[in-house]
JSON list of C-alpha atoms in Angstrom, two decimals:
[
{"chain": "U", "resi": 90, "resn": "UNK", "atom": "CA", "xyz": [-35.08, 130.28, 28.71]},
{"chain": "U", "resi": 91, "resn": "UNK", "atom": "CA", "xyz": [-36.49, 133.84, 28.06]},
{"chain": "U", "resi": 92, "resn": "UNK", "atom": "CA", "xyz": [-40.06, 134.22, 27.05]},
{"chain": "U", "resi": 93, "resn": "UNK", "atom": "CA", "xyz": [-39.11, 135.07, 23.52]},
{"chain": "U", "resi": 94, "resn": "UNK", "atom": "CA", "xyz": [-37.08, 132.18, 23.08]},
{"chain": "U", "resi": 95, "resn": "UNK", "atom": "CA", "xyz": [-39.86, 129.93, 24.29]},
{"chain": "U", "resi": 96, "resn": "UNK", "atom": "CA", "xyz": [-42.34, 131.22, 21.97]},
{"chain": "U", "resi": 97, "resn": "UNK", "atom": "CA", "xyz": [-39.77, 130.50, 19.04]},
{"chain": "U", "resi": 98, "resn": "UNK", "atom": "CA", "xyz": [-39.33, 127.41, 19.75]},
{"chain": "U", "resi": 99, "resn": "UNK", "atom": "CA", "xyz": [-43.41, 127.13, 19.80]},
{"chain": "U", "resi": 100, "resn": "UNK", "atom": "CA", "xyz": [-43.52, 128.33, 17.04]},
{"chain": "U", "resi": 101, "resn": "UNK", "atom": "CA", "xyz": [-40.83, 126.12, 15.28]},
{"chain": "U", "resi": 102, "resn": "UNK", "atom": "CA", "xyz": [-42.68, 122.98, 16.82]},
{"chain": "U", "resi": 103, "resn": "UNK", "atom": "CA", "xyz": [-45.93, 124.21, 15.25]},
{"chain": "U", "resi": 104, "resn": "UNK", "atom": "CA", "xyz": [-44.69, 124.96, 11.63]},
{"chain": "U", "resi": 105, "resn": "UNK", "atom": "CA", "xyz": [-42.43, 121.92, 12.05]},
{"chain": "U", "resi": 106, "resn": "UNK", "atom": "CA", "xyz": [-46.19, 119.72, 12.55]},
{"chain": "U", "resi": 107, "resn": "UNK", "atom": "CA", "xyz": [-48.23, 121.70, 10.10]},
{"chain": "U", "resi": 108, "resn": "UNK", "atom": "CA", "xyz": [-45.30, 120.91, 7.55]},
{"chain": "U", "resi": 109, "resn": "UNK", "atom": "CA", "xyz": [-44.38, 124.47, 6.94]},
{"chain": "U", "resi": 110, "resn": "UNK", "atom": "CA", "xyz": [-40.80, 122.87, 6.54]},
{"chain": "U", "resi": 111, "resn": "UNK", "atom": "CA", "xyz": [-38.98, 126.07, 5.30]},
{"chain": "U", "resi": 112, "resn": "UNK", "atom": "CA", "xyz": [-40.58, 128.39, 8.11]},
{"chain": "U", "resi": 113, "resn": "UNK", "atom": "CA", "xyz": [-39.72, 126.05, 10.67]},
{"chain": "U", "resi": 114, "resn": "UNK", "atom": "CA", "xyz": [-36.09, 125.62, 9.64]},
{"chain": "U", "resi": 115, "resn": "UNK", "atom": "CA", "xyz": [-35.90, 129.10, 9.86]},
{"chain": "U", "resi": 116, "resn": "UNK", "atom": "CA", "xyz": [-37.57, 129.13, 13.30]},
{"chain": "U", "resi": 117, "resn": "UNK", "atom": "CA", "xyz": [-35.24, 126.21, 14.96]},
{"chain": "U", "resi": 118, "resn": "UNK", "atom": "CA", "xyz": [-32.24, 128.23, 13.70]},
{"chain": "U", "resi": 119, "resn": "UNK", "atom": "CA", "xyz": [-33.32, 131.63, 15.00]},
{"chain": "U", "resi": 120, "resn": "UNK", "atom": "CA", "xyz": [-34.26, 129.78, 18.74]},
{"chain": "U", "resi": 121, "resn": "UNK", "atom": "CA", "xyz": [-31.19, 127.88, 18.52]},
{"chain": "U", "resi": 122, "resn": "UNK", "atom": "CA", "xyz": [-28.79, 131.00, 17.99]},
{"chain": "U", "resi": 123, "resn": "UNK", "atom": "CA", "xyz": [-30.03, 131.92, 21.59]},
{"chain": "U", "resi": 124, "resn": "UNK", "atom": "CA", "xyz": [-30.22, 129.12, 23.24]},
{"chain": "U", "resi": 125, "resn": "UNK", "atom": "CA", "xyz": [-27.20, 126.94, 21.55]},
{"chain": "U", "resi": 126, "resn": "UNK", "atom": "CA", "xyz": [-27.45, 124.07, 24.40]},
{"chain": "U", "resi": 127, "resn": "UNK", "atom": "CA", "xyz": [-30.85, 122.59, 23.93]},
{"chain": "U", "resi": 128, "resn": "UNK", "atom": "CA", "xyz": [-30.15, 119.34, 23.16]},
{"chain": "U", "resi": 129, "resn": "UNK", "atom": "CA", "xyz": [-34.22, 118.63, 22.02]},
{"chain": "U", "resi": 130, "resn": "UNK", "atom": "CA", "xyz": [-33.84, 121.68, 20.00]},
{"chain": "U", "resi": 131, "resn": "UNK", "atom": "CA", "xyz": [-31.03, 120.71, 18.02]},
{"chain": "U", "resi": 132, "resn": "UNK", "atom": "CA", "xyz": [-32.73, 116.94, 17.68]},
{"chain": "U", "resi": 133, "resn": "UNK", "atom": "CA", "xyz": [-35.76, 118.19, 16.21]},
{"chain": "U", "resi": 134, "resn": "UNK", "atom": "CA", "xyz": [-33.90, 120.65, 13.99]},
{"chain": "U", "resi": 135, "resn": "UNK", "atom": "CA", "xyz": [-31.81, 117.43, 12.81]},
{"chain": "U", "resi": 136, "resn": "UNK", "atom": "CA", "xyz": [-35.36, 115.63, 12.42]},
{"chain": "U", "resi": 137, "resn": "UNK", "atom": "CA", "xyz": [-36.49, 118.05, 10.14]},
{"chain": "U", "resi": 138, "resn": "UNK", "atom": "CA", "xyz": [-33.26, 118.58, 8.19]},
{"chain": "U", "resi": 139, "resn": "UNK", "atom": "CA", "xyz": [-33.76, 114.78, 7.19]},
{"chain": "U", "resi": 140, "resn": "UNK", "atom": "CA", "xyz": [-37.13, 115.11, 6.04]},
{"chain": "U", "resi": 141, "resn": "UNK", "atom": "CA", "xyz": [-35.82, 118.08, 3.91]},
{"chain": "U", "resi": 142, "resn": "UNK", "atom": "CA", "xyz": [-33.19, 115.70, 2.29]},
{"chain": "U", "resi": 143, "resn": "UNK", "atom": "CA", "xyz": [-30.34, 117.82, 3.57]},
{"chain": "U", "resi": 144, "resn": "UNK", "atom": "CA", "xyz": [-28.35, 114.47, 5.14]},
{"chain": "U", "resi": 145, "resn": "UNK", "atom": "CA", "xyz": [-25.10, 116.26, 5.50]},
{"chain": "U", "resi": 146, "resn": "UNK", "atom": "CA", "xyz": [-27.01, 119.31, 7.37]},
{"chain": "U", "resi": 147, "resn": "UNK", "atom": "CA", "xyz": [-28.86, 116.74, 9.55]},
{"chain": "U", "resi": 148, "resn": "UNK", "atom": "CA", "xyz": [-25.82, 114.89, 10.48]},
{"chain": "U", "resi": 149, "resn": "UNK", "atom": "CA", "xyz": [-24.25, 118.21, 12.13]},
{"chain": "U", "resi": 150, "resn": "UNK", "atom": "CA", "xyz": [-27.22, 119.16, 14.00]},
{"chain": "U", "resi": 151, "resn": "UNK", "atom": "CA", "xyz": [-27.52, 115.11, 15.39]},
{"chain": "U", "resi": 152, "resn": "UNK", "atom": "CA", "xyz": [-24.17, 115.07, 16.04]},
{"chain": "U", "resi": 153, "resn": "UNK", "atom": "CA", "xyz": [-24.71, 118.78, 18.30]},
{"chain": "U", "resi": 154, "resn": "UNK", "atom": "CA", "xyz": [-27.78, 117.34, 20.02]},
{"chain": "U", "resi": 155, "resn": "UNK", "atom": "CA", "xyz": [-25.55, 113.81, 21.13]},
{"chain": "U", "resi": 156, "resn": "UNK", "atom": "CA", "xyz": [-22.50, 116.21, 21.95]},
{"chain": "U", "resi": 157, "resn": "UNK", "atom": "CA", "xyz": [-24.96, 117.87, 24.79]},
{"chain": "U", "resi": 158, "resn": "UNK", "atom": "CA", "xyz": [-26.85, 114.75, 25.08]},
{"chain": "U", "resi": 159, "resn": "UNK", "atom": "CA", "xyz": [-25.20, 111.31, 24.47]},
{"chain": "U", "resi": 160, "resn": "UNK", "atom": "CA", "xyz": [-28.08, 109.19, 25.58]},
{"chain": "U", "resi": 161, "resn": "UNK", "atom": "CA", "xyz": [-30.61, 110.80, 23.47]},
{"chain": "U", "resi": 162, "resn": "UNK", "atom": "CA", "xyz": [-31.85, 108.26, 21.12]},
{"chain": "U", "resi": 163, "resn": "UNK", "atom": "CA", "xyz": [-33.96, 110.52, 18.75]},
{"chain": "U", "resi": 164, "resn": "UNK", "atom": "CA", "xyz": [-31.05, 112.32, 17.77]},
{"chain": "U", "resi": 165, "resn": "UNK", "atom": "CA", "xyz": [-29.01, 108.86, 17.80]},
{"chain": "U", "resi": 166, "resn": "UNK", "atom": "CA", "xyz": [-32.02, 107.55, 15.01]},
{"chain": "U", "resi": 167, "resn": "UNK", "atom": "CA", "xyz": [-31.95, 110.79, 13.29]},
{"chain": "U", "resi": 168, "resn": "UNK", "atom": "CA", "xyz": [-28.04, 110.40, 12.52]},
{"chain": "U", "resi": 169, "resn": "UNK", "atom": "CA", "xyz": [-28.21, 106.63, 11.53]},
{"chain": "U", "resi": 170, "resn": "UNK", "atom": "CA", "xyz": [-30.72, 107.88, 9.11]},
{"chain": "U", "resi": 171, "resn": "UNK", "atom": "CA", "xyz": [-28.49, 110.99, 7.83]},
{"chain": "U", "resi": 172, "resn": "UNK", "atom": "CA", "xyz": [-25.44, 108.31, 7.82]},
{"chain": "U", "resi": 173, "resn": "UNK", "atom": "CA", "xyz": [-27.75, 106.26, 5.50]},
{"chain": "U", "resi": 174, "resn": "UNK", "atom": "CA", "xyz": [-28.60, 108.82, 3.06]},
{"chain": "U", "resi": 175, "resn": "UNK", "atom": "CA", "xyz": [-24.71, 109.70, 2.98]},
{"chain": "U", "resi": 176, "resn": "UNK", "atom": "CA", "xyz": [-23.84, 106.00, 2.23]},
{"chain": "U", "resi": 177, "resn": "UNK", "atom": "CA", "xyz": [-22.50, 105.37, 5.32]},
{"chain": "U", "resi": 178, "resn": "UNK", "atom": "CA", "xyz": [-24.08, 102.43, 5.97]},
{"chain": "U", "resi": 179, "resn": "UNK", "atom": "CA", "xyz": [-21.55, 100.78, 8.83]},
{"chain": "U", "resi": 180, "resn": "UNK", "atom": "CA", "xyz": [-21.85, 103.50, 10.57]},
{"chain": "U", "resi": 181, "resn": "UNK", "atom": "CA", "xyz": [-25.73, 103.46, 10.53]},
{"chain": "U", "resi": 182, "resn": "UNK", "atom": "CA", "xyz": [-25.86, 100.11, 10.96]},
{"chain": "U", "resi": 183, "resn": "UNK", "atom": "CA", "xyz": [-23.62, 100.74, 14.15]},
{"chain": "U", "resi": 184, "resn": "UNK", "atom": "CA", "xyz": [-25.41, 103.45, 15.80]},
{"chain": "U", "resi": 185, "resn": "UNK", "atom": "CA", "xyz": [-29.08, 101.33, 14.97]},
{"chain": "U", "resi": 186, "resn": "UNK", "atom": "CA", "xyz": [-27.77, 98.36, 16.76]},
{"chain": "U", "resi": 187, "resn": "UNK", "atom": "CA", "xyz": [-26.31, 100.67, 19.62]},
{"chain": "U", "resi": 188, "resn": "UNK", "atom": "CA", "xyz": [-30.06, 101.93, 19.82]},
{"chain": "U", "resi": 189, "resn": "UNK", "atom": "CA", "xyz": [-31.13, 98.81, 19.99]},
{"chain": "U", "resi": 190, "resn": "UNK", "atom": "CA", "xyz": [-28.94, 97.23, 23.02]},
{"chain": "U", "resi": 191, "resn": "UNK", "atom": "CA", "xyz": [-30.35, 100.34, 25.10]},
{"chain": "U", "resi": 192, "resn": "UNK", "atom": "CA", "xyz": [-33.55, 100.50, 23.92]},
{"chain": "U", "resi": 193, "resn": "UNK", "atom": "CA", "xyz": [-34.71, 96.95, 22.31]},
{"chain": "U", "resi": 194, "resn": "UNK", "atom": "CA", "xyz": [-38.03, 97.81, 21.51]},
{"chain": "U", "resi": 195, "resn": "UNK", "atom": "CA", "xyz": [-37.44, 101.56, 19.89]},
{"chain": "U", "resi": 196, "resn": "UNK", "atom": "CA", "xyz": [-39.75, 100.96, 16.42]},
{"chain": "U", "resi": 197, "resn": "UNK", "atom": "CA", "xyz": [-37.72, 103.52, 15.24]},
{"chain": "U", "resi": 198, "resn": "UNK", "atom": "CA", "xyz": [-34.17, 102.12, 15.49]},
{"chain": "U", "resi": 199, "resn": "UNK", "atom": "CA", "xyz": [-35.43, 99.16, 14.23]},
{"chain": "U", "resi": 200, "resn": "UNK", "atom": "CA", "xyz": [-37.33, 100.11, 11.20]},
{"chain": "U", "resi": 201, "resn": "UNK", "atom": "CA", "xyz": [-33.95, 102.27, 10.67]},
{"chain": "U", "resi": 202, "resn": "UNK", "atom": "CA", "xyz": [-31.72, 99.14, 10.83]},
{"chain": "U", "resi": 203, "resn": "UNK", "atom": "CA", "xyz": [-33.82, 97.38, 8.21]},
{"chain": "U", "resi": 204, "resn": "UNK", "atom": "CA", "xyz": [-34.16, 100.52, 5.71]},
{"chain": "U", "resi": 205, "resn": "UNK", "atom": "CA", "xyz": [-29.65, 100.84, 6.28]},
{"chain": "U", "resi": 206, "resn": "UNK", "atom": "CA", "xyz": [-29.76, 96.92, 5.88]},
{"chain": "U", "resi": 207, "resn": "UNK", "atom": "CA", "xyz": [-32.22, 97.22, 2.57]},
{"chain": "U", "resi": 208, "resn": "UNK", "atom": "CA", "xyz": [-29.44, 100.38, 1.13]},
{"chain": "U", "resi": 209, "resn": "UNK", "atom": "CA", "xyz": [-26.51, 97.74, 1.82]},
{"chain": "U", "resi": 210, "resn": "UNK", "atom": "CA", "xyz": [-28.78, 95.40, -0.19]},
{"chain": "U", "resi": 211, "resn": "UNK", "atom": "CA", "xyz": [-29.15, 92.37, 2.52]},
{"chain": "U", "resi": 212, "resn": "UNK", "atom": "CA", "xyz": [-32.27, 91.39, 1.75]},
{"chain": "U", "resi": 213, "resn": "UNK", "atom": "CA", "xyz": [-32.42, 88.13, 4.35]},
{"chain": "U", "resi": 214, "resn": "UNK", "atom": "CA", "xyz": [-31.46, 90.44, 7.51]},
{"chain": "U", "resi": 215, "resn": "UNK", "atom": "CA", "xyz": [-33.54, 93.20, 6.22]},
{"chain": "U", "resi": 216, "resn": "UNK", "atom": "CA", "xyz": [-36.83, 90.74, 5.77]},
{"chain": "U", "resi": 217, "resn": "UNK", "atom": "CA", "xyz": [-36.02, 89.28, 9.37]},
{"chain": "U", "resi": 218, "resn": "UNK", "atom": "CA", "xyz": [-35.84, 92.49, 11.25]},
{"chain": "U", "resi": 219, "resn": "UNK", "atom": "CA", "xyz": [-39.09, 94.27, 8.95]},
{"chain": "U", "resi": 220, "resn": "UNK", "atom": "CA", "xyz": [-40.96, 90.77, 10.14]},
{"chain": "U", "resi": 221, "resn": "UNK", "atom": "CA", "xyz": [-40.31, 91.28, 13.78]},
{"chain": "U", "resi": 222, "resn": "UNK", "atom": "CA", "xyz": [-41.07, 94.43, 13.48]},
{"chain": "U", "resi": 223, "resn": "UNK", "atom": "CA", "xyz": [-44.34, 94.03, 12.03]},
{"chain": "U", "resi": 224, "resn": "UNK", "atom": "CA", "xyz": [-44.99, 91.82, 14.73]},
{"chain": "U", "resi": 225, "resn": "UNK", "atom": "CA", "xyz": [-44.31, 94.24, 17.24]},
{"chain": "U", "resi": 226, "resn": "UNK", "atom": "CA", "xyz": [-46.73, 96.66, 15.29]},
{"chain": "U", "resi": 227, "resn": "UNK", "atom": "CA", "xyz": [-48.74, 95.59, 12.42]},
{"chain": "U", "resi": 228, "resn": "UNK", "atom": "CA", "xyz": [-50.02, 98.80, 11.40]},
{"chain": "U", "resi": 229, "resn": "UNK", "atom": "CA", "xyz": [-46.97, 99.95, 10.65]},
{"chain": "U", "resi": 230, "resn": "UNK", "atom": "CA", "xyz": [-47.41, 100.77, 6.44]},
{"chain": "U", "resi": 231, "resn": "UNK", "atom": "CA", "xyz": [-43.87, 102.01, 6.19]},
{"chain": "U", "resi": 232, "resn": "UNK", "atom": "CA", "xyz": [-42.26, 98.41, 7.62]},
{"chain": "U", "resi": 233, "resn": "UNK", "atom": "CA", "xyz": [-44.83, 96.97, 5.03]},
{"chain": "U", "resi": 234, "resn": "UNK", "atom": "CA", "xyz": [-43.98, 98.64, 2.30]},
{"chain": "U", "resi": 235, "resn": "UNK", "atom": "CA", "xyz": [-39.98, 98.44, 2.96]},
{"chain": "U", "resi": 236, "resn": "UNK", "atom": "CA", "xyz": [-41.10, 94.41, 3.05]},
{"chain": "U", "resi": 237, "resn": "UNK", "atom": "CA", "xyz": [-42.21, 94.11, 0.01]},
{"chain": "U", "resi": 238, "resn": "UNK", "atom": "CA", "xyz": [-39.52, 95.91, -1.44]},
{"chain": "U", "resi": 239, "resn": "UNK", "atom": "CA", "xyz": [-37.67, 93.32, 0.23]},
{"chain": "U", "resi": 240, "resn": "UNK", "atom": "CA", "xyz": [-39.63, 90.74, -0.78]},
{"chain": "U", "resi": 241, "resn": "UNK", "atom": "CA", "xyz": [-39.26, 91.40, -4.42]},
{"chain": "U", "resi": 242, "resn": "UNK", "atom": "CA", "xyz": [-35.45, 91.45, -4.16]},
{"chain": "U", "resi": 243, "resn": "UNK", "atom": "CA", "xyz": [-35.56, 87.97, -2.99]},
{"chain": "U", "resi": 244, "resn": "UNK", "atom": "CA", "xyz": [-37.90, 86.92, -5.40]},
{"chain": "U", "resi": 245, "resn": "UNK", "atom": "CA", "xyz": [-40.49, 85.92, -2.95]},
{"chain": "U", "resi": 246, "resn": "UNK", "atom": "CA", "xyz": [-43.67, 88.52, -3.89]},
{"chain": "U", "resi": 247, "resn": "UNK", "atom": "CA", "xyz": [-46.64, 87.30, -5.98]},
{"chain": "U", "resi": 248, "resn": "UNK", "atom": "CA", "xyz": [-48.79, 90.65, -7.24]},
{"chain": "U", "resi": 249, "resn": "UNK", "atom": "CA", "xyz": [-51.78, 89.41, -6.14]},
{"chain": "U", "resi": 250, "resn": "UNK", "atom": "CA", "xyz": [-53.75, 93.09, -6.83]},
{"chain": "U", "resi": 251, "resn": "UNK", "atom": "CA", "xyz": [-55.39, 91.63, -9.82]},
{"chain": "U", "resi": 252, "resn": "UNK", "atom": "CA", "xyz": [-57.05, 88.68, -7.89]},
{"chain": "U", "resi": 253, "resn": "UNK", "atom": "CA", "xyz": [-58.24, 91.32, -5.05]},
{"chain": "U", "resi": 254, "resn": "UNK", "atom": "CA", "xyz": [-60.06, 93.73, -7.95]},
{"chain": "U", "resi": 255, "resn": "UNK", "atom": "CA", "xyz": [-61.38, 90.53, -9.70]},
{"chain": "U", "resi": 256, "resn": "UNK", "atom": "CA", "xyz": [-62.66, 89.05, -5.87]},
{"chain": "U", "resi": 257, "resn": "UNK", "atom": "CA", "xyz": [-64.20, 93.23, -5.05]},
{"chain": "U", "resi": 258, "resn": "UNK", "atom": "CA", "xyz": [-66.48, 92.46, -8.49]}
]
């Protein structure tokens, strides 16, 4: 990797954290158009095409990260995820669970599997993986909040904000 090409990517990694989402897009793209086979590279530009909303975009860059890089499981999460947002849900479902046999405790996969299970509305697998997953880490907000979605659906959530503000009097 030349010197230049180093300091792009940098620089993509730093706008990509300080949430400069447009500048970093640009700066994955320009690094990447030199150095086409950097598997990471492609994974993190997939990572950030997801947070843009740009599923089908996200899906191609995933899918060039696993093509150099089968066994990378960032870029295997970041697909499920685009696969989700595409309504593709069998084949995110897949790919979570494929994760999963490899890497059983990936929080990532996991919370992945529950949000494809919660699109495919099924509610009782979704509430038994976002439980064991709050097990595993209970500071997780967004396997929280995804459970009380589910929660809801199944009728099983009592609002209980009103008794909290009343007890904080």
């Amino acid at each position: 990797m030349t010197p230049d090409a180093r300091k792009e990517l940098e620089e993509a990694g730093h706008l990509h954290r300080s949430g400069r989402r447009s500048e970093a897009l640009v700066s994955y793209r320009r690094y990447l158009e030199v150095q086409q086979d950097d598997a990471w590279a492609w994974t993190a530009l997939g990572g950030l095409l997801l947070e843009m909303g740009q599923m089908d975009a996200s899906r191609k860059a995933s899918s060039r990260a696993l093509g150099l890089d089968p066994a990378q499981w960032a870029a295997q999460i970041n697909l499920a995820n685009a696969l989700s947002g595409l309504s593709l849900f069998q084949a995110s479902e897949e790919l979570c669970r494929q994760v999963l046999v490899n890497y059983p405790q990936n929080l990532d996969a996991k919370f992945a599997l529950a949000r494809c299970l919660c699109l495919k509305e099924e509610w009782e697998p979704a509430r038994s993986h976002l439980a064991a997953l709050i097990m595993q880490d209970p500071e997780n907000r967004q396997a929280h909040g995804l459970l009380v979605e589910v929660l809801v659906h199944l009728g099983q959530w009592e609002d209980r904000s009103e008794e909290h503000t009343s007890e904080l009097q």
